[in-house]
Amino acid sequence: MIEVTLLTQADCRYCEIAVAVLARVAQDHPMTVRHVGLDTDDGRALATRHGVAFAPGVLLDGEMFSYGRLSERRLRRHLAGRDPRPHVGRGTSGDR
């Protein structure tokens, strides 16, 4: 089972979208999702360690996957093993 850490902040539309994406993907890929606020000590430490520039940050099994808008297509490809490269940063709008 994959462990997802979702770094979030209040009033974050992309965070809400990430929660929905993870819920859909979890139907096909067993996962646990831990929500960590960027306003907490743990959240700030994780963001600094993994280079999360802004919310939401997504860590898969403790490794940086993305921050900003979470692409469901890229996440599904990654979990299916077709895209072994983690994606960091923006520019995923074409991967809807």
PDB file of C-alpha atoms in Angstrom:
ATOM      1  CA  MET A   1       0.000   0.000   0.000  1.00  0.00           C
ATOM      2  CA  ILE A   2       1.311   3.403  -0.939  1.00  0.00           C
ATOM      3  CA  GLU A   3       1.605   6.082   1.727  1.00  0.00           C
ATOM      4  CA  VAL A   4       0.644   9.543   0.521  1.00  0.00           C
ATOM      5  CA  THR A   5       1.461  12.674   2.464  1.00  0.00           C
ATOM      6  CA  LEU A   6      -0.577  15.662   1.347  1.00  0.00           C
ATOM      7  CA  LEU A   7       0.821  19.025   2.430  1.00  0.00           C
ATOM      8  CA  THR A   8      -2.049  21.503   2.546  1.00  0.00           C
ATOM      9  CA  GLN A   9      -3.018  24.982   3.644  1.00  0.00           C
ATOM     10  CA  ALA A  10      -6.281  26.729   4.420  1.00  0.00           C
ATOM     11  CA  ASP A  11      -8.366  28.215   1.597  1.00  0.00           C
ATOM     12  CA  CYS A  12      -6.430  26.278  -1.062  1.00  0.00           C
ATOM     13  CA  ARG A  13      -8.508  25.306  -4.095  1.00  0.00           C
ATOM     14  CA  TYR A  14      -5.740  23.078  -5.488  1.00  0.00           C
ATOM     15  CA  CYS A  15      -5.660  21.285  -2.116  1.00  0.00           C
ATOM     16  CA  GLU A  16      -9.372  20.534  -2.425  1.00  0.00           C
ATOM     17  CA  ILE A  17      -8.795  19.233  -5.952  1.00  0.00           C
ATOM     18  CA  ALA A  18      -5.894  17.060  -4.758  1.00  0.00           C
ATOM     19  CA  VAL A  19      -8.113  15.505  -2.067  1.00  0.00           C
ATOM     20  CA  ALA A  20     -10.701  14.621  -4.733  1.00  0.00           C
ATOM     21  CA  VAL A  21      -8.039  13.246  -7.118  1.00  0.00           C
ATOM     22  CA  LEU A  22      -6.542  11.082  -4.379  1.00  0.00           C
ATOM     23  CA  ALA A  23      -9.986   9.764  -3.415  1.00  0.00           C
ATOM     24  CA  ARG A  24     -10.658   8.709  -7.027  1.00  0.00           C
ATOM     25  CA  VAL A  25      -7.220   7.163  -7.520  1.00  0.00           C
ATOM     26  CA  ALA A  26      -7.482   5.306  -4.187  1.00  0.00           C
ATOM     27  CA  GLN A  27     -10.380   3.322  -5.641  1.00  0.00           C
ATOM     28  CA  ASP A  28      -7.874   1.641  -7.992  1.00  0.00           C
ATOM     29  CA  HIS A  29      -4.616   1.881  -6.027  1.00  0.00           C
ATOM     30  CA  PRO A  30      -4.603   1.059  -2.302  1.00  0.00           C
ATOM     31  CA  MET A  31      -3.221   4.013  -0.370  1.00  0.00           C
ATOM     32  CA  THR A  32      -3.301   5.797   2.914  1.00  0.00           C
ATOM     33  CA  VAL A  33      -3.393   9.575   2.861  1.00  0.00           C
ATOM     34  CA  ARG A  34      -2.008  11.698   5.673  1.00  0.00           C
ATOM     35  CA  HIS A  35      -2.935  15.388   5.613  1.00  0.00           C
ATOM     36  CA  VAL A  36      -0.297  17.729   7.039  1.00  0.00           C
ATOM     37  CA  GLY A  37      -0.838  21.468   7.263  1.00  0.00           C
ATOM     38  CA  LEU A  38       1.941  23.691   5.983  1.00  0.00           C
ATOM     39  CA  ASP A  39       1.275  25.852   9.034  1.00  0.00           C
ATOM     40  CA  THR A  40       2.537  23.089  11.373  1.00  0.00           C
ATOM     41  CA  ASP A  41       6.125  22.373  12.374  1.00  0.00           C
ATOM     42  CA  ASP A  42       5.949  18.983  10.620  1.00  0.00           C
ATOM     43  CA  GLY A  43       4.463  20.551   7.486  1.00  0.00           C
ATOM     44  CA  ARG A  44       7.100  23.285   7.285  1.00  0.00           C
ATOM     45  CA  ALA A  45       9.886  20.751   7.841  1.00  0.00           C
ATOM     46  CA  LEU A  46       8.566  18.441   5.107  1.00  0.00           C
ATOM     47  CA  ALA A  47       8.086  21.359   2.692  1.00  0.00           C
ATOM     48  CA  THR A  48      11.629  22.574   3.285  1.00  0.00           C
ATOM     49  CA  ARG A  49      13.155  19.097   3.028  1.00  0.00           C
ATOM     50  CA  HIS A  50      11.340  18.282  -0.229  1.00  0.00           C
ATOM     51  CA  GLY A  51      11.334  21.704  -1.875  1.00  0.00           C
ATOM     52  CA  VAL A  52       7.585  22.275  -1.840  1.00  0.00           C
ATOM     53  CA  ALA A  53       7.167  25.817  -3.150  1.00  0.00           C
ATOM     54  CA  PHE A  54       3.408  25.997  -2.528  1.00  0.00           C
ATOM     55  CA  ALA A  55       0.434  23.814  -1.660  1.00  0.00           C
ATOM     56  CA  PRO A  56      -0.541  21.177  -2.210  1.00  0.00           C
ATOM     57  CA  GLY A  57       2.599  19.108  -1.903  1.00  0.00           C
ATOM     58  CA  VAL A  58       2.305  15.389  -2.584  1.00  0.00           C
ATOM     59  CA  LEU A  59       4.790  12.862  -1.238  1.00  0.00           C
ATOM     60  CA  LEU A  60       4.539   9.215  -2.249  1.00  0.00           C
ATOM     61  CA  ASP A  61       6.174   6.849   0.227  1.00  0.00           C
ATOM     62  CA  GLY A  62       8.147   9.790   1.584  1.00  0.00           C
ATOM     63  CA  GLU A  63       9.441  10.932  -1.825  1.00  0.00           C
ATOM     64  CA  MET A  64       8.436  14.157  -3.547  1.00  0.00           C
ATOM     65  CA  PHE A  65       5.928  13.604  -6.338  1.00  0.00           C
ATOM     66  CA  SER A  66       4.533  17.072  -7.039  1.00  0.00           C
ATOM     67  CA  TYR A  67       3.370  20.403  -5.756  1.00  0.00           C
ATOM     68  CA  GLY A  68       0.729  22.708  -7.128  1.00  0.00           C
ATOM     69  CA  ARG A  69      -2.073  21.280  -9.246  1.00  0.00           C
ATOM     70  CA  LEU A  70      -2.053  17.469  -8.949  1.00  0.00           C
ATOM     71  CA  SER A  71      -2.411  15.733 -12.309  1.00  0.00           C
ATOM     72  CA  GLU A  72      -4.599  12.649 -11.973  1.00  0.00           C
ATOM     73  CA  ARG A  73      -3.271  11.231 -15.235  1.00  0.00           C
ATOM     74  CA  ARG A  74       0.375  11.576 -14.191  1.00  0.00           C
ATOM     75  CA  LEU A  75      -0.355  10.090 -10.770  1.00  0.00           C
ATOM     76  CA  ARG A  76      -2.151   7.098 -12.294  1.00  0.00           C
ATOM     77  CA  ARG A  77       0.688   6.532 -14.775  1.00  0.00           C
ATOM     78  CA  HIS A  78       3.232   6.733 -11.980  1.00  0.00           C
ATOM     79  CA  LEU A  79       1.338   4.283  -9.789  1.00  0.00           C
ATOM     80  CA  ALA A  80       0.873   1.901 -12.709  1.00  0.00           C
ATOM     81  CA  GLY A  81       4.641   1.918 -13.245  1.00  0.00           C
ATOM     82  CA  ARG A  82       4.529   3.503 -16.683  1.00  0.00           C
ATOM     83  CA  ASP A  83       6.084   6.772 -15.553  1.00  0.00           C
ATOM     84  CA  PRO A  84       8.812   6.061 -12.994  1.00  0.00           C
ATOM     85  CA  ARG A  85       9.950   9.710 -12.914  1.00  0.00           C
ATOM     86  CA  PRO A  86       8.496  11.772 -10.109  1.00  0.00           C
ATOM     87  CA  HIS A  87       7.155  15.087 -11.320  1.00  0.00           C
ATOM     88  CA  VAL A  88       8.065  18.183  -9.398  1.00  0.00           C
ATOM     89  CA  GLY A  89       6.617  21.592  -9.969  1.00  0.00           C
ATOM     90  CA  ARG A  90       4.156  23.158 -12.284  1.00  0.00           C
ATOM     91  CA  GLY A  91       3.360  22.625 -15.914  1.00  0.00           C
ATOM     92  CA  THR A  92       1.057  19.649 -15.568  1.00  0.00           C
ATOM     93  CA  SER A  93      -2.005  21.361 -17.012  1.00  0.00           C
ATOM     94  CA  GLY A  94      -1.702  19.310 -20.210  1.00  0.00           C
ATOM     95  CA  ASP A  95      -1.910  16.066 -18.199  1.00  0.00           C
ATOM     96  CA  ARG A  96      -5.572  16.245 -17.306  1.00  0.00           C
TER      97      ARG A  96
END
